[in-house]
Coordinates of C-alpha atoms in Angstrom, one line a residue:
Chain A
M1414 CA 101.7 188.6 191.2
T1415 CA 98.7 187.7 189.5
S1416 CA 97.2 184.2 190.0
Y1417 CA 95.3 183.2 187.0
I1418 CA 93.7 180.2 189.1
M1419 CA 92.7 182.3 192.1
D1420 CA 91.1 184.9 190.2
K1421 CA 89.4 182.1 188.3
L1422 CA 87.9 180.6 191.4
Y1423 CA 87.0 184.0 192.9
D1424 CA 85.1 184.9 189.7
R1425 CA 83.2 181.7 189.7
V1426 CA 82.0 182.2 193.5
E1427 CA 80.9 185.7 192.3
K1428 CA 78.7 184.3 189.4
R1429 CA 77.6 181.1 190.5
G1430 CA 77.8 181.1 194.4
V1431 CA 80.2 179.3 197.2
V1432 CA 78.8 175.5 196.4
C1433 CA 81.8 173.2 196.1
V1434 CA 80.6 169.8 194.8
G1435 CA 82.3 167.0 196.5
L1436 CA 82.7 163.9 194.1
D1437 CA 83.5 161.3 196.9
T1438 CA 81.8 158.6 194.8
S1439 CA 81.5 155.4 196.5
L1440 CA 80.0 152.3 194.2
D1441 CA 77.3 151.9 196.8
Y1442 CA 76.1 155.6 196.1
I1443 CA 75.2 154.7 192.4
P1444 CA 71.7 154.0 191.4
E1445 CA 71.2 150.4 190.3
H1446 CA 70.2 151.5 186.5
L1447 CA 73.7 152.8 186.1
K1448 CA 75.5 149.9 187.0
E1449 CA 73.8 147.6 184.6
G1450 CA 76.1 146.7 182.0
R1451 CA 79.2 148.9 183.1
T1452 CA 82.2 148.1 185.0
S1453 CA 82.9 149.7 188.4
S1454 CA 85.2 152.1 186.5
E1455 CA 82.5 153.0 183.7
A1456 CA 79.8 153.3 186.3
I1457 CA 81.5 155.7 188.8
F1458 CA 82.5 158.0 185.6
E1459 CA 79.0 157.9 184.4
F1460 CA 77.6 158.8 187.8
N1461 CA 80.2 161.5 188.0
K1462 CA 79.6 162.9 184.4
Q1463 CA 75.9 163.3 184.9
I1464 CA 76.2 165.0 188.5
I1465 CA 78.8 167.6 186.8
D1466 CA 76.3 168.2 183.8
A1467 CA 73.5 168.5 186.3
T1468 CA 75.4 171.1 188.8
Y1469 CA 78.3 172.9 187.1
D1470 CA 76.4 176.1 186.5
V1471 CA 75.3 176.5 190.1
A1472 CA 78.6 175.2 191.6
S1473 CA 82.0 177.3 191.6
C1474 CA 84.3 174.2 191.6
F1475 CA 84.5 170.2 191.8
K1476 CA 86.4 168.3 194.8
V1477 CA 87.2 164.8 193.9
Q1478 CA 88.2 162.8 197.1
I1479 CA 90.8 160.4 195.7
A1480 CA 90.4 157.9 198.6
Y1481 CA 87.2 156.9 197.3
Y1482 CA 88.9 156.0 193.8
E1483 CA 92.2 154.5 195.4
A1484 CA 89.9 152.1 197.3
L1485 CA 89.3 150.3 194.1
G1486 CA 92.9 150.1 192.8
L1487 CA 93.5 150.3 189.1
E1488 CA 90.0 150.4 188.1
G1489 CA 89.1 153.2 190.4
L1490 CA 92.0 155.4 189.6
T1491 CA 90.8 154.9 185.8
A1492 CA 87.3 156.5 186.9
Y1493 CA 89.4 159.3 188.6
K1494 CA 91.4 160.1 185.4
K1495 CA 88.5 160.0 183.3
T1496 CA 86.7 162.3 185.9
L1497 CA 89.4 164.7 186.0
E1498 CA 89.7 164.6 182.1
Y1499 CA 86.0 165.5 181.6
L1500 CA 86.1 168.6 184.2
R1501 CA 89.1 170.0 182.5
K1502 CA 87.4 169.8 179.1
K1503 CA 84.3 171.6 180.6
D1504 CA 86.7 174.4 181.9
E1505 CA 85.5 173.3 185.5
I1506 CA 88.0 174.3 188.5
I1507 CA 89.2 170.9 190.1
I1508 CA 90.3 170.6 193.8
A1509 CA 91.9 167.3 193.9
D1510 CA 91.4 166.2 197.7
I1511 CA 94.4 164.3 198.2
K1512 CA 96.0 165.6 201.3
R1513 CA 99.5 164.5 200.5
G1514 CA 102.1 165.3 203.0
D1515 CA 105.8 164.7 202.3
I1516 CA 108.9 166.5 201.5
A1517 CA 111.8 167.4 199.1
A1518 CA 112.0 164.9 196.2
T1519 CA 108.9 163.0 197.0
A1520 CA 106.6 166.0 197.4
K1521 CA 108.1 167.0 194.0
M1522 CA 106.9 163.7 192.8
Y1523 CA 103.5 164.3 194.0
A1524 CA 103.4 167.7 192.5
K1525 CA 104.0 166.0 189.2
A1526 CA 101.4 163.5 189.9
H1527 CA 98.8 166.2 190.5
F1528 CA 99.3 169.1 188.7
E1529 CA 100.4 167.2 185.3
G1530 CA 99.5 164.2 183.6
D1531 CA 97.0 161.5 183.9
F1532 CA 95.6 163.2 187.4
E1533 CA 96.0 166.8 186.5
A1534 CA 94.2 169.3 189.0
D1535 CA 93.9 173.1 189.4
F1536 CA 94.1 172.8 193.4
I1537 CA 95.4 170.2 195.7
T1538 CA 94.9 169.7 199.3
L1539 CA 98.0 169.1 201.4
S1540 CA 98.9 168.0 205.1
P1541 CA 101.3 170.2 206.5
Y1542 CA 102.7 167.9 209.5
M1543 CA 106.0 167.8 208.6
G1544 CA 106.5 171.7 208.1
M1545 CA 106.4 174.2 205.6
D1546 CA 109.0 172.2 203.4
S1547 CA 106.2 169.9 202.6
I1548 CA 104.5 173.0 200.9
E1549 CA 107.6 174.5 199.1
P1550 CA 108.1 172.0 196.4
Y1551 CA 104.7 173.0 195.0
I1552 CA 105.6 176.7 194.7
P1553 CA 107.1 176.4 191.0
Y1554 CA 103.6 175.6 189.9
I1555 CA 102.2 178.2 192.0
E1556 CA 104.4 180.9 190.5
S1557 CA 103.1 179.9 187.0
G1558 CA 99.9 181.3 188.4
K1559 CA 97.8 178.2 187.1
K1560 CA 97.7 176.2 190.2
G1561 CA 96.9 176.2 193.7
I1562 CA 97.1 174.4 197.1
F1563 CA 94.8 174.2 200.0
S1564 CA 96.5 173.0 203.4
L1565 CA 94.9 171.8 206.0
V1566 CA 94.9 174.4 208.8
R1567 CA 92.0 174.0 211.6
T1568 CA 89.7 171.1 210.9
S1569 CA 86.3 170.4 212.8
N1570 CA 86.7 166.8 213.5
K1571 CA 86.8 165.7 217.2
G1572 CA 90.6 164.6 217.1
A1573 CA 91.5 168.1 216.0
E1574 CA 92.2 168.7 219.4
D1575 CA 94.9 166.1 219.4
I1576 CA 97.2 168.2 217.5
E1577 CA 96.0 171.3 215.8
Y1578 CA 94.0 172.9 218.7
L1579 CA 97.2 172.4 221.0
D1580 CA 98.3 175.5 222.9
T1581 CA 101.9 176.7 222.4
I1582 CA 104.2 178.6 224.6
S1583 CA 104.1 181.4 222.1
G1584 CA 100.6 181.9 222.9
D1585 CA 99.1 180.8 219.7
K1586 CA 97.3 177.2 218.9
V1587 CA 99.4 174.9 216.4
Y1588 CA 96.9 176.1 213.6
H1589 CA 97.3 179.6 214.4
I1590 CA 101.0 178.9 213.3
V1591 CA 100.4 176.9 210.4
G1592 CA 98.1 179.5 209.2
D1593 CA 100.2 182.3 209.9
K1594 CA 103.2 180.7 208.0
L1595 CA 100.7 179.7 204.9
M1596 CA 100.1 183.5 205.1
E1597 CA 103.4 184.5 205.1
M1598 CA 104.3 182.4 202.2
G1599 CA 101.2 183.3 200.3
K1600 CA 101.5 187.1 200.6
D1601 CA 103.7 187.5 197.5
F1602 CA 101.3 185.7 195.7
T1603 CA 98.3 187.7 196.3
S1604 CA 96.2 188.5 193.2
S1605 CA 93.9 191.0 191.9
C1606 CA 90.8 189.4 193.8
G1607 CA 92.6 189.8 197.0
Y1608 CA 93.4 186.2 197.7
H1609 CA 96.5 184.1 197.3
P1610 CA 96.5 180.5 195.8
L1611 CA 98.0 179.0 199.3
G1612 CA 94.5 178.5 200.6
G1613 CA 93.6 176.8 203.9
V1614 CA 91.3 174.0 205.0
I1615 CA 89.1 175.5 207.7
G1616 CA 86.0 173.7 209.3
C1617 CA 83.1 175.6 210.0
T1618 CA 81.6 174.2 213.1
H1619 CA 83.5 176.6 215.6
V1620 CA 81.4 179.5 214.9
E1621 CA 82.5 181.6 217.3
E1622 CA 86.1 181.7 215.9
G1623 CA 84.7 182.2 212.2
K1624 CA 85.2 186.0 212.6
E1625 CA 88.6 185.7 214.3
L1626 CA 90.0 183.5 211.6
R1627 CA 88.6 185.5 208.8
K1628 CA 90.3 188.6 210.1
R1629 CA 93.9 186.9 211.0
F1630 CA 94.0 185.2 207.6
N1631 CA 92.5 187.8 205.7
S1632 CA 94.1 187.0 202.3
M1633 CA 93.5 183.2 202.7
F1634 CA 91.0 181.5 200.4
F1635 CA 89.2 179.1 202.6
L1636 CA 88.2 175.5 201.5
I1637 CA 85.0 175.1 204.0
P1638 CA 84.3 171.4 204.6
G1639 CA 81.6 170.1 207.3
Y1640 CA 78.3 171.6 205.7
G1641 CA 75.5 169.4 206.1
A1642 CA 76.2 165.7 206.6
Q1643 CA 78.9 166.8 209.1
G1644 CA 76.9 169.2 211.1
G1645 CA 77.8 172.6 209.6
K1646 CA 74.9 175.1 209.4
A1647 CA 74.6 177.9 206.8
E1648 CA 74.7 180.5 209.6
D1649 CA 78.1 179.0 210.7
V1650 CA 79.4 179.3 207.2
A1651 CA 78.6 182.5 206.5
M1652 CA 81.0 183.6 209.2
Y1653 CA 83.8 182.1 207.5
L1654 CA 83.3 183.9 204.1
N1655 CA 83.8 187.9 203.1
N1656 CA 80.5 189.0 202.0
G1657 CA 79.8 185.7 200.4
N1658 CA 83.1 184.9 198.9
G1659 CA 86.9 184.3 200.1
G1660 CA 85.9 180.3 200.1
V1661 CA 84.2 177.7 199.0
V1662 CA 81.9 175.4 200.7
N1663 CA 82.0 171.7 200.2
S1664 CA 79.0 169.1 200.4
S1665 CA 79.5 165.5 199.0
R1666 CA 77.0 163.2 200.4
G1667 CA 74.5 165.8 200.7
I1668 CA 74.5 166.4 197.1
L1669 CA 75.3 163.1 195.9
L1670 CA 72.8 161.3 198.0
A1671 CA 70.0 163.9 197.8
Y1672 CA 67.9 161.6 195.8
K1673 CA 67.9 158.8 198.6
K1674 CA 65.7 161.3 200.7
E1675 CA 62.8 161.3 198.2
N1676 CA 63.3 158.0 196.4
R1677 CA 63.9 159.5 193.2
E1678 CA 67.1 157.0 191.8
K1679 CA 66.4 157.9 188.1
E1680 CA 66.6 161.5 188.8
F1681 CA 69.7 161.5 191.1
A1682 CA 71.2 164.2 189.2
L1683 CA 68.2 166.4 189.1
C1684 CA 68.2 165.9 193.0
A1685 CA 71.7 166.9 193.2
R1686 CA 71.2 170.0 191.1
E1687 CA 68.2 171.0 193.4
E1688 CA 70.2 170.2 196.7
A1689 CA 73.1 172.5 195.1
I1690 CA 70.7 175.2 194.4
R1691 CA 69.2 174.9 197.8
M1692 CA 72.4 174.9 199.6
R1693 CA 73.8 178.0 197.7
D1694 CA 70.7 179.9 198.3
E1695 CA 70.7 179.1 202.2
I1696 CA 74.3 180.4 202.4
K1697 CA 73.5 183.5 200.5
K1698 CA 70.6 184.3 202.9
A1699 CA 72.8 183.6 205.8
V1700 CA 75.4 185.9 204.2
N1701 CA 73.0 188.6 203.8
S1702 CA 71.6 188.4 207.1
L1703 CA 75.1 189.1 208.7
Chain B
M814 CA 97.1 140.6 221.8
T815 CA 99.4 139.0 219.5
S816 CA 100.1 140.9 216.1
Y817 CA 101.6 138.3 213.4
I818 CA 102.9 141.0 211.3
M819 CA 104.6 142.7 214.2
D820 CA 106.4 139.7 215.4
K821 CA 107.2 138.8 211.7
L822 CA 109.0 142.1 211.1
Y823 CA 110.8 141.8 214.7
D824 CA 111.9 138.2 213.4
R825 CA 113.1 139.6 210.1
V826 CA 115.4 142.1 211.7
E827 CA 116.9 139.4 214.0
K828 CA 117.9 137.2 211.2
R829 CA 118.3 139.8 208.3
G830 CA 119.4 143.0 210.1
V831 CA 117.8 146.4 210.0
V832 CA 117.9 147.5 206.7
C833 CA 114.9 148.5 204.7
V834 CA 115.3 148.8 201.2
G835 CA 113.3 152.1 199.6
L836 CA 111.8 151.5 196.3
D837 CA 111.4 155.1 195.4
T838 CA 112.0 154.1 191.7
S839 CA 112.6 157.2 189.5
L840 CA 112.6 156.5 185.6
D841 CA 115.9 158.3 185.5
Y842 CA 117.3 155.8 188.0
I843 CA 116.9 153.0 185.7
P844 CA 119.8 151.9 183.6
E845 CA 119.5 152.2 179.7
H846 CA 119.8 148.7 179.0
L847 CA 116.7 147.8 181.0
K848 CA 114.5 150.4 179.4
E849 CA 115.2 148.9 175.9
G850 CA 111.8 147.7 174.5
R851 CA 110.1 148.1 177.7
T852 CA 107.3 150.5 178.6
S853 CA 107.9 152.9 181.7
S854 CA 105.6 150.6 183.6
E855 CA 107.5 147.4 182.8
A856 CA 111.0 148.7 183.0
I857 CA 110.3 150.1 186.8
F858 CA 109.0 146.7 187.6
E859 CA 111.8 144.9 186.2
F860 CA 114.3 147.1 187.9
N861 CA 112.3 146.8 191.2
K862 CA 112.1 142.8 190.9
Q863 CA 115.8 142.5 190.2
I864 CA 116.8 144.9 193.2
I865 CA 114.4 142.8 195.4
D866 CA 115.7 139.5 194.1
A867 CA 119.4 140.9 195.1
T868 CA 118.6 142.0 198.2
Y869 CA 115.7 140.3 200.0
D870 CA 117.8 137.8 202.3
V871 CA 119.9 140.9 203.6
A872 CA 117.1 143.0 204.1
S873 CA 114.1 143.2 206.7
C874 CA 111.6 144.7 204.4
F875 CA 110.7 146.8 201.4
K876 CA 109.5 150.5 201.7
V877 CA 107.5 151.3 198.6
Q878 CA 107.1 155.5 198.1
I879 CA 103.7 155.7 196.1
A880 CA 104.6 159.1 195.0
Y881 CA 107.2 157.9 192.6
Y882 CA 104.5 155.9 190.8
E883 CA 101.4 158.3 191.0
A884 CA 104.0 160.7 189.4
L885 CA 103.4 158.4 186.2
G886 CA 99.9 158.2 186.5
L887 CA 98.1 155.0 185.8
E888 CA 101.4 153.7 183.9
G889 CA 103.3 154.2 187.1
L890 CA 100.7 152.8 189.5
T891 CA 100.6 149.6 187.1
A892 CA 104.1 149.0 188.2
Y893 CA 103.6 149.9 191.7
K894 CA 100.5 147.1 191.9
K895 CA 102.8 144.8 190.1
T896 CA 105.9 145.5 192.6
L897 CA 103.6 144.8 195.5
E898 CA 102.3 141.6 194.1
Y899 CA 105.8 140.5 193.5
L900 CA 106.7 141.2 197.2
R901 CA 103.8 139.5 198.2
K902 CA 104.2 136.2 196.6
K903 CA 108.0 136.3 197.8
D904 CA 106.5 136.7 201.2
E905 CA 108.5 139.9 201.9
I906 CA 107.2 142.6 204.4
I907 CA 105.9 145.5 202.5
I908 CA 105.7 149.1 203.9
A909 CA 103.7 151.3 201.7
D910 CA 105.0 155.1 202.3
I911 CA 101.9 156.8 201.5
K912 CA 101.6 159.3 204.3
R913 CA 97.7 159.3 204.0
G914 CA 96.0 161.5 206.5
D915 CA 92.4 161.8 206.5
I916 CA 89.4 160.9 208.8
A917 CA 86.2 159.0 208.9
A918 CA 84.8 157.6 205.7
T919 CA 87.7 158.9 203.8
A920 CA 90.2 157.2 206.1
K921 CA 88.3 153.9 205.7
M922 CA 88.7 154.2 202.0
Y923 CA 92.4 154.5 202.3
A924 CA 92.6 151.5 204.4
K925 CA 90.7 149.5 202.0
A926 CA 92.7 151.0 199.2
H927 CA 96.1 149.9 200.7
F928 CA 95.2 147.0 203.0
E929 CA 93.2 145.1 200.6
G930 CA 93.0 144.6 196.8
D931 CA 95.6 145.9 194.0
F932 CA 97.8 148.0 196.5
E933 CA 97.7 145.6 199.6
A934 CA 100.6 146.3 201.9
D935 CA 101.5 144.8 205.2
F936 CA 102.2 148.4 206.9
I937 CA 101.6 151.9 205.6
T938 CA 102.7 155.1 206.9
L939 CA 100.3 158.1 208.0
S940 CA 100.1 161.5 208.8
P941 CA 98.4 162.4 212.2
Y942 CA 98.0 166.3 211.6
M943 CA 94.2 165.9 212.0
G944 CA 94.6 163.8 215.2
M945 CA 94.0 160.5 216.4
D946 CA 90.7 160.0 214.5
S947 CA 93.0 160.0 211.5
I948 CA 94.3 156.7 212.8
E949 CA 91.3 154.8 214.4
P950 CA 89.8 153.8 211.1
Y951 CA 92.8 151.6 210.6
I952 CA 92.4 149.7 213.8
P953 CA 90.0 146.8 212.6
Y954 CA 93.0 145.8 210.5
I955 CA 95.6 146.2 213.2
E956 CA 93.0 143.8 215.4
S957 CA 93.2 141.4 212.8
G958 CA 96.8 140.9 213.5
K959 CA 97.8 141.1 209.8
K960 CA 98.3 144.9 209.3
G961 CA 100.4 147.6 211.0
I962 CA 100.9 151.4 210.7
F963 CA 103.7 153.6 210.9
S964 CA 102.7 157.5 212.0
L965 CA 104.6 160.3 211.4
V966 CA 106.2 161.5 214.9
R967 CA 109.3 163.0 214.6
T968 CA 111.3 163.8 211.4
S969 CA 114.7 165.1 210.7
N970 CA 113.8 167.6 207.7
K971 CA 114.4 171.4 208.5
G972 CA 110.8 172.2 208.4
A973 CA 110.1 169.8 211.2
E974 CA 110.5 172.7 213.6
D975 CA 107.4 174.4 212.0
I976 CA 105.1 172.1 213.7
E977 CA 106.4 169.0 215.2
Y978 CA 108.7 170.5 217.4
L979 CA 106.9 173.4 218.8
D980 CA 106.8 173.7 222.5
T981 CA 103.3 173.3 223.9
I982 CA 102.3 174.5 227.0
S983 CA 102.2 171.3 228.7
G984 CA 106.0 171.1 228.6
D985 CA 106.2 168.7 225.7
K986 CA 106.7 169.4 222.2
V987 CA 104.2 168.5 219.7
Y988 CA 105.7 165.3 218.5
H989 CA 106.0 164.1 222.4
I990 CA 102.3 164.3 222.6
V991 CA 101.8 162.7 219.0
G992 CA 104.1 159.7 220.2
D993 CA 102.4 159.4 223.6
K994 CA 99.0 159.2 221.9
L995 CA 100.0 156.3 219.6
M996 CA 102.0 154.7 222.6
E997 CA 98.3 154.8 224.5
M998 CA 96.6 153.3 221.6
G999 CA 99.0 150.7 220.6
K1000 CA 99.6 149.6 224.4
D1001 CA 96.7 147.1 223.9
F1002 CA 98.4 145.4 220.8
T1003 CA 101.5 144.9 222.2
S1004 CA 103.1 141.6 220.7
S1005 CA 105.2 138.7 222.1
C1006 CA 108.3 140.5 220.5
G1007 CA 107.5 143.4 222.9
Y1008 CA 106.3 146.0 220.2
H1009 CA 102.9 147.3 218.9
P1010 CA 101.9 147.5 215.3
L1011 CA 101.4 151.0 215.6
G1012 CA 104.8 152.1 214.7
G1013 CA 106.5 155.8 214.2
V1014 CA 108.6 157.5 211.7
I1015 CA 111.6 158.6 213.6
G1016 CA 114.4 160.5 211.9
C1017 CA 117.6 159.9 213.1
T1018 CA 119.8 162.8 212.8
H1019 CA 119.0 164.4 216.4
V1020 CA 121.4 161.9 218.2
E1021 CA 121.1 163.6 221.5
E1022 CA 117.4 162.6 221.8
G1023 CA 117.7 159.1 220.5
K1024 CA 118.0 157.5 224.1
E1025 CA 115.3 159.6 225.3
L1026 CA 112.8 158.7 222.8
R1027 CA 113.6 155.0 222.7
K1028 CA 112.8 155.0 226.5
R1029 CA 109.8 157.0 226.3
F1030 CA 108.6 155.4 223.2
N1031 CA 109.8 152.0 224.6
S1032 CA 107.1 149.7 222.9
M1033 CA 106.9 151.7 219.6
F1034 CA 108.7 150.3 216.5
F1035 CA 110.7 152.9 214.7
L1036 CA 110.5 153.4 210.9
I1037 CA 113.9 155.4 210.6
P1038 CA 114.4 157.7 207.5
G1039 CA 117.5 159.7 207.0
Y1040 CA 120.2 157.4 206.6
G1041 CA 123.1 157.8 204.1
A1042 CA 121.7 160.3 201.5
Q1043 CA 120.0 162.3 204.1
G1044 CA 122.8 162.6 206.5
G1045 CA 122.3 160.1 209.0
K1046 CA 125.2 158.1 210.4
A1047 CA 125.2 154.6 211.7
E1048 CA 126.3 155.6 215.1
D1049 CA 123.1 158.0 215.2
V1050 CA 121.1 155.0 214.0
A1051 CA 122.3 152.9 216.7
M1052 CA 121.0 155.2 219.3
Y1053 CA 117.3 154.9 218.3
L1054 CA 117.5 151.1 218.3
N1055 CA 117.4 148.3 221.1
N1056 CA 120.2 146.1 220.6
G1057 CA 120.0 146.4 217.0
N1058 CA 116.2 145.9 217.1
G1059 CA 113.1 147.9 217.7
G1060 CA 113.1 149.4 214.2
V1061 CA 114.3 149.4 210.7
V1062 CA 116.5 151.9 208.9
N1063 CA 115.5 152.7 205.4
S1064 CA 118.1 153.7 202.3
S1065 CA 116.5 154.3 199.1
R1066 CA 118.6 156.3 196.6
G1067 CA 121.9 154.8 198.6
I1068 CA 120.9 151.4 197.6
L1069 CA 119.1 151.9 194.2
L1070 CA 121.9 154.3 192.6
A1071 CA 124.9 152.4 194.3
Y1072 CA 125.8 151.2 190.8
K1073 CA 126.3 155.0 189.9
K1074 CA 129.3 155.5 192.2
E1075 CA 131.3 152.7 190.5
N1076 CA 129.7 152.8 186.9
R1077 CA 128.5 149.5 187.0
E1078 CA 125.2 149.9 185.2
K1079 CA 124.8 146.2 184.2
E1080 CA 125.7 145.4 187.8
F1081 CA 123.0 147.5 189.3
A1082 CA 121.4 144.8 191.5
L1083 CA 124.8 143.4 192.7
C1084 CA 126.1 146.9 193.7
A1085 CA 122.3 147.4 195.7
R1086 CA 123.1 144.3 197.5
E1087 CA 126.7 145.2 198.4
E1088 CA 125.4 148.6 199.7
A1089 CA 122.7 146.8 201.5
I1090 CA 124.9 144.4 203.4
R1091 CA 127.7 147.2 203.9
M1092 CA 124.9 149.3 205.5
R1093 CA 123.5 146.6 207.5
D1094 CA 127.0 145.6 209.0
E1095 CA 128.0 149.2 209.6
I1096 CA 124.7 149.5 211.6
K1097 CA 125.6 146.2 213.4
K1098 CA 129.1 147.5 214.4
A1099 CA 127.5 150.6 215.5
V1100 CA 125.1 148.9 217.6
N1101 CA 128.0 146.4 219.1
S1102 CA 130.1 149.5 219.9
L1103 CA 127.4 151.1 222.2

C-alpha cells in the first residue's frame, strides 16, 4: 500500500536533510521588536512565519508543539491554527506534537480534530499507554495515504525508566513490545520508500541501543527528539538513521533561540537558518563517518 | 498537607453521591430545537448549561472531555471555555479529561493551559507513559491545595492488556507499578478526608480485582469510567469504592442521551437528571448490599 505522506517525508529528507524545526513557540522567545503593536496571537504567528520562511528549504518538516499554544487559551490556539494554515499553504510537512492518548469515540474525535479542519496536520504524535486501541481509530486516515502518526516508543527522559524501560517476563522491555506492535500494525502500510506511516518517537541519547532499535524496527520511521538542548549529539543521532534517512531529528529551542547566543535579535530568523544548516551538516558528517 | 480540592470533592460525594456527569458533547447529541438559530458553539454551550443546571445537585462533579471540543476547532474550544467558565461560576468541580502526557517545559505549558486561564479546571487527567516526570511538573499546583490530577492507571478497554497489564519481572503488572509510584508521590499530600489529589483512572469492569486495588491504593481517589454504556454494573463499581466514597463514577452518553430512549427531546435535561438520580441510587444500593 502506498503512503503518499510517508514517501513525501522520505523525499524531503533526501533532498533537504533530516532537520525537523520545532515550533515550540513561547511568548518570551519572541524578540521585542516583533511584539510591538501586535497581540500575543499575532506576534507568535509572525515569529513562526519568519522562522518558516527562513528554514523551510533546509528542513524536512516542522513539528508544532501544541502545549505552547494551549497555554495561551483561545488566543494561543488562534496562532496555532494560523501557523498550520501557513505551513499547509506552503506545502510544508506538519507534525502536530499533541501526544494524545485515548480510545474509541474519543480517539475518533482527536483524529477529526487534528487530521481535519482548523488544526489539520500531516502527522500527529500519540501516547500508547491505553494500548493499541488508542492507535486504531487513526487507521482510516492512514489508509487514505495522506496521514501518519508517531507513537511514543522509547524516550530519553529520566522518567522513561518508570514504565518504558520496565523488563517484562517475556524478556522484552515495555518499549520493545510497543514498538513490535506498531511494526505489526504498520507492515500493511509499508510504502515504496521502505517505511510505513506508523512511526515511533525514539530518543537518541542511548547510543548503544541505536543499532539494535534501527534493526528491530527496520521499517519504522523515527521522530528523534533530544538533539542539542536535551543532550543528544550528532554521532548519537547518526546511529538511529539509515544512511541519513529513516527518521527526522527535531530541534526546537536550539533553532528558535539561536539568536540569543549572539545577541542578534533583529536577525532571529537568519540565526535560525544558520543553526538549521549547521545541524543538518553536522549530522550529515556524522552519518558519513559511520 | 491539606488539599482543599480533594476534601471538597470528598464532601461533594458524601452529600450528592458518586455520579460524575461526563460532558462529552457531540453536535449530534443535541436536540434539533436547541440548534435552531444558534452557531455550533452556542448550541453546545446551551446544551451543556441545561444539563449542568438539571444535574448539579445530584452529581459530585463534571468531567469535560476536551476531544469532543477540539474536533470542532476554535468553534468547539470556545464552547469548552464557556462551559468551564459556567461551571466555575456555579462552584462546581471540573475534571478536564485531557489525558495529556509530556515532560519538562512542555508539561509546564499544559499545566498552565489547564490550571490557569481560559481552560482552568480543578482536576485534569494525565497519561503516564513517559514516566513520573510527566506528572512532576503539575506538583506546584497540587502543593497549592487547589488542584489535582487523575493519572491513567488501569483501564478496562481491550487494548489495556497491550501495556497496562503486562507482567514485569518484579512480579507486578505495569499498572501496579504506575499506581505504586503515584501512591508514593501522593502520600505527602494526603488530606483530612484520607485521600490525596494524585488520583487514578481505574476501569471498573474487572470486579475480581476491585478489592485488591482498593486495598493496595488505599489513599488514591479513583476516577471510574466504564459505567453503563461501556458495560460496568453498579455491583462492579461498588467494589472500587470505600463505603460509597473514595471515587467518582463517570457516565457520559448514558446521561446526555437518556432522552433518546424515551423520545423526550424537549425534556433532555430532565431525562439527564432522572438518569443521574437512577444511577446514583443504583450504586448506593449496591454499596449497601456489600
